[in-house]
Amino acid sequence: MATANPADRNNVRATITGEERKGHLKLDNWLEQRARTCPERIALISDGEEISFAELEEEAQHAARRLVAHGVRRGTTAAVTMGGGRRQIVLIHALMK
């Protein structure tokens, strides 16, 4: 199994924790930025369906609002127990909002 070198691990750690790094996009707002700069570009193909960045961002925002309505807040631990695909990608982005 290949492992990331220390510099790569530091970049990933900084992205996950939201630490700002010059020239790096933070993972938690990457989708929002892509939806703003290229909304019609294809972000995901799931079960043969193409989903644009704008559609994916809208679904993630909606899911984030539902999570908040159920008491999920920043710092809350959440587990994703579904299979892959569109719903999982949406939920992962919603959890980062």
mmCIF file of the C-alpha atoms, coordinates in Angstrom:
data_MODEL
# 
_entry.id   MODEL 
# 
loop_
_atom_site.group_PDB 
_atom_site.id 
_atom_site.type_symbol 
_atom_site.label_atom_id 
_atom_site.label_alt_id 
_atom_site.label_comp_id 
_atom_site.label_asym_id 
_atom_site.label_entity_id 
_atom_site.label_seq_id 
_atom_site.pdbx_PDB_ins_code 
_atom_site.Cartn_x 
_atom_site.Cartn_y 
_atom_site.Cartn_z 
_atom_site.occupancy 
_atom_site.B_iso_or_equiv 
_atom_site.pdbx_formal_charge 
_atom_site.auth_seq_id 
_atom_site.auth_comp_id 
_atom_site.auth_asym_id 
_atom_site.auth_atom_id 
_atom_site.pdbx_PDB_model_num 
ATOM 1  C CA . MET A 1 1  ? 0.000   0.000  0.000   1.00 0.00 ? 1  MET A CA 1 
ATOM 2  C CA . ALA A 1 2  ? 1.374   3.401  -0.970  1.00 0.00 ? 2  ALA A CA 1 
ATOM 3  C CA . THR A 1 3  ? 1.398   6.104  1.672   1.00 0.00 ? 3  THR A CA 1 
ATOM 4  C CA . ALA A 1 4  ? 1.401   9.847  1.249   1.00 0.00 ? 4  ALA A CA 1 
ATOM 5  C CA . ASN A 1 5  ? 4.615   11.685 1.904   1.00 0.00 ? 5  ASN A CA 1 
ATOM 6  C CA . PRO A 1 6  ? 4.660   14.038 4.934   1.00 0.00 ? 6  PRO A CA 1 
ATOM 7  C CA . ALA A 1 7  ? 4.000   17.156 2.841   1.00 0.00 ? 7  ALA A CA 1 
ATOM 8  C CA . ASP A 1 8  ? 0.911   15.544 1.292   1.00 0.00 ? 8  ASP A CA 1 
ATOM 9  C CA . ARG A 1 9  ? -0.367  14.448 4.702   1.00 0.00 ? 9  ARG A CA 1 
ATOM 10 C CA . ASN A 1 10 ? 0.032   18.009 5.999   1.00 0.00 ? 10 ASN A CA 1 
ATOM 11 C CA . ASN A 1 11 ? -1.952  19.373 3.027   1.00 0.00 ? 11 ASN A CA 1 
ATOM 12 C CA . VAL A 1 12 ? -4.762  16.893 3.650   1.00 0.00 ? 12 VAL A CA 1 
ATOM 13 C CA . ARG A 1 13 ? -4.779  17.623 7.382   1.00 0.00 ? 13 ARG A CA 1 
ATOM 14 C CA . ALA A 1 14 ? -4.931  21.368 6.723   1.00 0.00 ? 14 ALA A CA 1 
ATOM 15 C CA . THR A 1 15 ? -7.802  20.892 4.279   1.00 0.00 ? 15 THR A CA 1 
ATOM 16 C CA . ILE A 1 16 ? -9.832  18.745 6.640   1.00 0.00 ? 16 ILE A CA 1 
ATOM 17 C CA . THR A 1 17 ? -9.357  21.060 9.600   1.00 0.00 ? 17 THR A CA 1 
ATOM 18 C CA . GLY A 1 18 ? -10.147 24.125 7.508   1.00 0.00 ? 18 GLY A CA 1 
ATOM 19 C CA . GLU A 1 19 ? -6.729  25.684 8.033   1.00 0.00 ? 19 GLU A CA 1 
ATOM 20 C CA . GLU A 1 20 ? -6.093  28.283 5.348   1.00 0.00 ? 20 GLU A CA 1 
ATOM 21 C CA . ARG A 1 21 ? -3.167  27.644 3.029   1.00 0.00 ? 21 ARG A CA 1 
ATOM 22 C CA . LYS A 1 22 ? -2.164  29.973 0.242   1.00 0.00 ? 22 LYS A CA 1 
ATOM 23 C CA . GLY A 1 23 ? -3.130  28.544 -3.145  1.00 0.00 ? 23 GLY A CA 1 
ATOM 24 C CA . HIS A 1 24 ? -5.246  25.723 -1.701  1.00 0.00 ? 24 HIS A CA 1 
ATOM 25 C CA . LEU A 1 25 ? -9.017  25.419 -1.783  1.00 0.00 ? 25 LEU A CA 1 
ATOM 26 C CA . LYS A 1 26 ? -10.600 24.250 1.431   1.00 0.00 ? 26 LYS A CA 1 
ATOM 27 C CA . LEU A 1 27 ? -12.561 21.055 0.977   1.00 0.00 ? 27 LEU A CA 1 
ATOM 28 C CA . ASP A 1 28 ? -15.564 22.412 2.878   1.00 0.00 ? 28 ASP A CA 1 
ATOM 29 C CA . ASN A 1 29 ? -16.241 25.182 0.358   1.00 0.00 ? 29 ASN A CA 1 
ATOM 30 C CA . TRP A 1 30 ? -14.862 23.567 -2.797  1.00 0.00 ? 30 TRP A CA 1 
ATOM 31 C CA . LEU A 1 31 ? -18.291 22.541 -4.110  1.00 0.00 ? 31 LEU A CA 1 
ATOM 32 C CA . GLU A 1 32 ? -19.759 25.979 -3.443  1.00 0.00 ? 32 GLU A CA 1 
ATOM 33 C CA . GLN A 1 33 ? -16.884 27.612 -5.359  1.00 0.00 ? 33 GLN A CA 1 
ATOM 34 C CA . ARG A 1 34 ? -17.270 25.206 -8.288  1.00 0.00 ? 34 ARG A CA 1 
ATOM 35 C CA . ALA A 1 35 ? -21.036 25.805 -8.380  1.00 0.00 ? 35 ALA A CA 1 
ATOM 36 C CA . ARG A 1 36 ? -20.366 29.540 -8.582  1.00 0.00 ? 36 ARG A CA 1 
ATOM 37 C CA . THR A 1 37 ? -17.591 29.424 -11.211 1.00 0.00 ? 37 THR A CA 1 
ATOM 38 C CA . CYS A 1 38 ? -18.883 26.650 -13.484 1.00 0.00 ? 38 CYS A CA 1 
ATOM 39 C CA . PRO A 1 39 ? -22.449 25.769 -12.455 1.00 0.00 ? 39 PRO A CA 1 
ATOM 40 C CA . GLU A 1 40 ? -23.382 23.813 -15.568 1.00 0.00 ? 40 GLU A CA 1 
ATOM 41 C CA . ARG A 1 41 ? -20.281 21.591 -15.681 1.00 0.00 ? 41 ARG A CA 1 
ATOM 42 C CA . ILE A 1 42 ? -20.780 17.973 -14.791 1.00 0.00 ? 42 ILE A CA 1 
ATOM 43 C CA . ALA A 1 43 ? -19.780 17.284 -11.180 1.00 0.00 ? 43 ALA A CA 1 
ATOM 44 C CA . LEU A 1 44 ? -20.919 13.696 -10.898 1.00 0.00 ? 44 LEU A CA 1 
ATOM 45 C CA . ILE A 1 45 ? -22.281 10.865 -12.977 1.00 0.00 ? 45 ILE A CA 1 
ATOM 46 C CA . SER A 1 46 ? -24.338 8.492  -10.857 1.00 0.00 ? 46 SER A CA 1 
ATOM 47 C CA . ASP A 1 47 ? -26.346 5.582  -12.266 1.00 0.00 ? 47 ASP A CA 1 
ATOM 48 C CA . GLY A 1 48 ? -25.975 7.087  -15.745 1.00 0.00 ? 48 GLY A CA 1 
ATOM 49 C CA . GLU A 1 49 ? -27.355 10.474 -14.643 1.00 0.00 ? 49 GLU A CA 1 
ATOM 50 C CA . GLU A 1 50 ? -25.219 13.606 -15.012 1.00 0.00 ? 50 GLU A CA 1 
ATOM 51 C CA . ILE A 1 51 ? -25.399 16.070 -12.125 1.00 0.00 ? 51 ILE A CA 1 
ATOM 52 C CA . SER A 1 52 ? -24.049 19.609 -12.484 1.00 0.00 ? 52 SER A CA 1 
ATOM 53 C CA . PHE A 1 53 ? -22.086 21.448 -9.814  1.00 0.00 ? 53 PHE A CA 1 
ATOM 54 C CA . ALA A 1 54 ? -25.085 23.769 -9.306  1.00 0.00 ? 54 ALA A CA 1 
ATOM 55 C CA . GLU A 1 55 ? -27.458 20.821 -8.783  1.00 0.00 ? 55 GLU A CA 1 
ATOM 56 C CA . LEU A 1 56 ? -25.056 19.081 -6.425  1.00 0.00 ? 56 LEU A CA 1 
ATOM 57 C CA . GLU A 1 57 ? -24.560 22.273 -4.385  1.00 0.00 ? 57 GLU A CA 1 
ATOM 58 C CA . GLU A 1 58 ? -28.327 22.832 -4.174  1.00 0.00 ? 58 GLU A CA 1 
ATOM 59 C CA . GLU A 1 59 ? -28.889 19.263 -2.964  1.00 0.00 ? 59 GLU A CA 1 
ATOM 60 C CA . ALA A 1 60 ? -26.034 19.558 -0.434  1.00 0.00 ? 60 ALA A CA 1 
ATOM 61 C CA . GLN A 1 61 ? -27.477 22.849 0.914   1.00 0.00 ? 61 GLN A CA 1 
ATOM 62 C CA . HIS A 1 62 ? -30.903 21.221 1.284   1.00 0.00 ? 62 HIS A CA 1 
ATOM 63 C CA . ALA A 1 63 ? -29.412 18.184 3.048   1.00 0.00 ? 63 ALA A CA 1 
ATOM 64 C CA . ALA A 1 64 ? -27.372 20.485 5.343   1.00 0.00 ? 64 ALA A CA 1 
ATOM 65 C CA . ARG A 1 65 ? -30.547 22.313 6.376   1.00 0.00 ? 65 ARG A CA 1 
ATOM 66 C CA . ARG A 1 66 ? -32.221 18.972 7.154   1.00 0.00 ? 66 ARG A CA 1 
ATOM 67 C CA . LEU A 1 67 ? -29.218 17.920 9.248   1.00 0.00 ? 67 LEU A CA 1 
ATOM 68 C CA . VAL A 1 68 ? -29.387 21.174 11.242  1.00 0.00 ? 68 VAL A CA 1 
ATOM 69 C CA . ALA A 1 69 ? -33.120 20.637 11.757  1.00 0.00 ? 69 ALA A CA 1 
ATOM 70 C CA . HIS A 1 70 ? -32.231 17.270 13.320  1.00 0.00 ? 70 HIS A CA 1 
ATOM 71 C CA . GLY A 1 71 ? -29.708 18.846 15.702  1.00 0.00 ? 71 GLY A CA 1 
ATOM 72 C CA . VAL A 1 72 ? -26.448 18.287 13.794  1.00 0.00 ? 72 VAL A CA 1 
ATOM 73 C CA . ARG A 1 73 ? -24.031 21.153 14.428  1.00 0.00 ? 73 ARG A CA 1 
ATOM 74 C CA . ARG A 1 74 ? -20.374 21.867 13.626  1.00 0.00 ? 74 ARG A CA 1 
ATOM 75 C CA . GLY A 1 75 ? -18.305 19.459 15.686  1.00 0.00 ? 75 GLY A CA 1 
ATOM 76 C CA . THR A 1 76 ? -21.030 16.815 15.814  1.00 0.00 ? 76 THR A CA 1 
ATOM 77 C CA . THR A 1 77 ? -19.781 13.329 14.982  1.00 0.00 ? 77 THR A CA 1 
ATOM 78 C CA . ALA A 1 78 ? -21.792 11.723 12.183  1.00 0.00 ? 78 ALA A CA 1 
ATOM 79 C CA . ALA A 1 79 ? -21.430 8.364  10.462  1.00 0.00 ? 79 ALA A CA 1 
ATOM 80 C CA . VAL A 1 80 ? -22.323 7.702  6.843   1.00 0.00 ? 80 VAL A CA 1 
ATOM 81 C CA . THR A 1 81 ? -23.689 4.170  6.561   1.00 0.00 ? 81 THR A CA 1 
ATOM 82 C CA . MET A 1 82 ? -25.068 4.075  3.039   1.00 0.00 ? 82 MET A CA 1 
ATOM 83 C CA . GLY A 1 83 ? -23.604 2.737  -0.169  1.00 0.00 ? 83 GLY A CA 1 
ATOM 84 C CA . GLY A 1 84 ? -21.825 4.939  -2.670  1.00 0.00 ? 84 GLY A CA 1 
ATOM 85 C CA . GLY A 1 85 ? -23.470 7.113  -5.252  1.00 0.00 ? 85 GLY A CA 1 
ATOM 86 C CA . ARG A 1 86 ? -25.218 10.441 -5.463  1.00 0.00 ? 86 ARG A CA 1 
ATOM 87 C CA . ARG A 1 87 ? -26.855 10.382 -2.020  1.00 0.00 ? 87 ARG A CA 1 
ATOM 88 C CA . GLN A 1 88 ? -23.565 9.669  -0.293  1.00 0.00 ? 88 GLN A CA 1 
ATOM 89 C CA . ILE A 1 89 ? -21.713 12.436 -2.156  1.00 0.00 ? 89 ILE A CA 1 
ATOM 90 C CA . VAL A 1 90 ? -24.504 14.905 -1.327  1.00 0.00 ? 90 VAL A CA 1 
ATOM 91 C CA . LEU A 1 91 ? -24.446 13.889 2.342   1.00 0.00 ? 91 LEU A CA 1 
ATOM 92 C CA . ILE A 1 92 ? -20.653 14.186 2.608   1.00 0.00 ? 92 ILE A CA 1 
ATOM 93 C CA . HIS A 1 93 ? -20.779 17.730 1.201   1.00 0.00 ? 93 HIS A CA 1 
ATOM 94 C CA . ALA A 1 94 ? -23.758 18.583 3.451   1.00 0.00 ? 94 ALA A CA 1 
ATOM 95 C CA . LEU A 1 95 ? -21.816 17.454 6.520   1.00 0.00 ? 95 LEU A CA 1 
ATOM 96 C CA . MET A 1 96 ? -18.966 19.801 5.603   1.00 0.00 ? 96 MET A CA 1 
ATOM 97 C CA . LYS A 1 97 ? -21.224 22.862 5.483   1.00 0.00 ? 97 LYS A CA 1 
# 
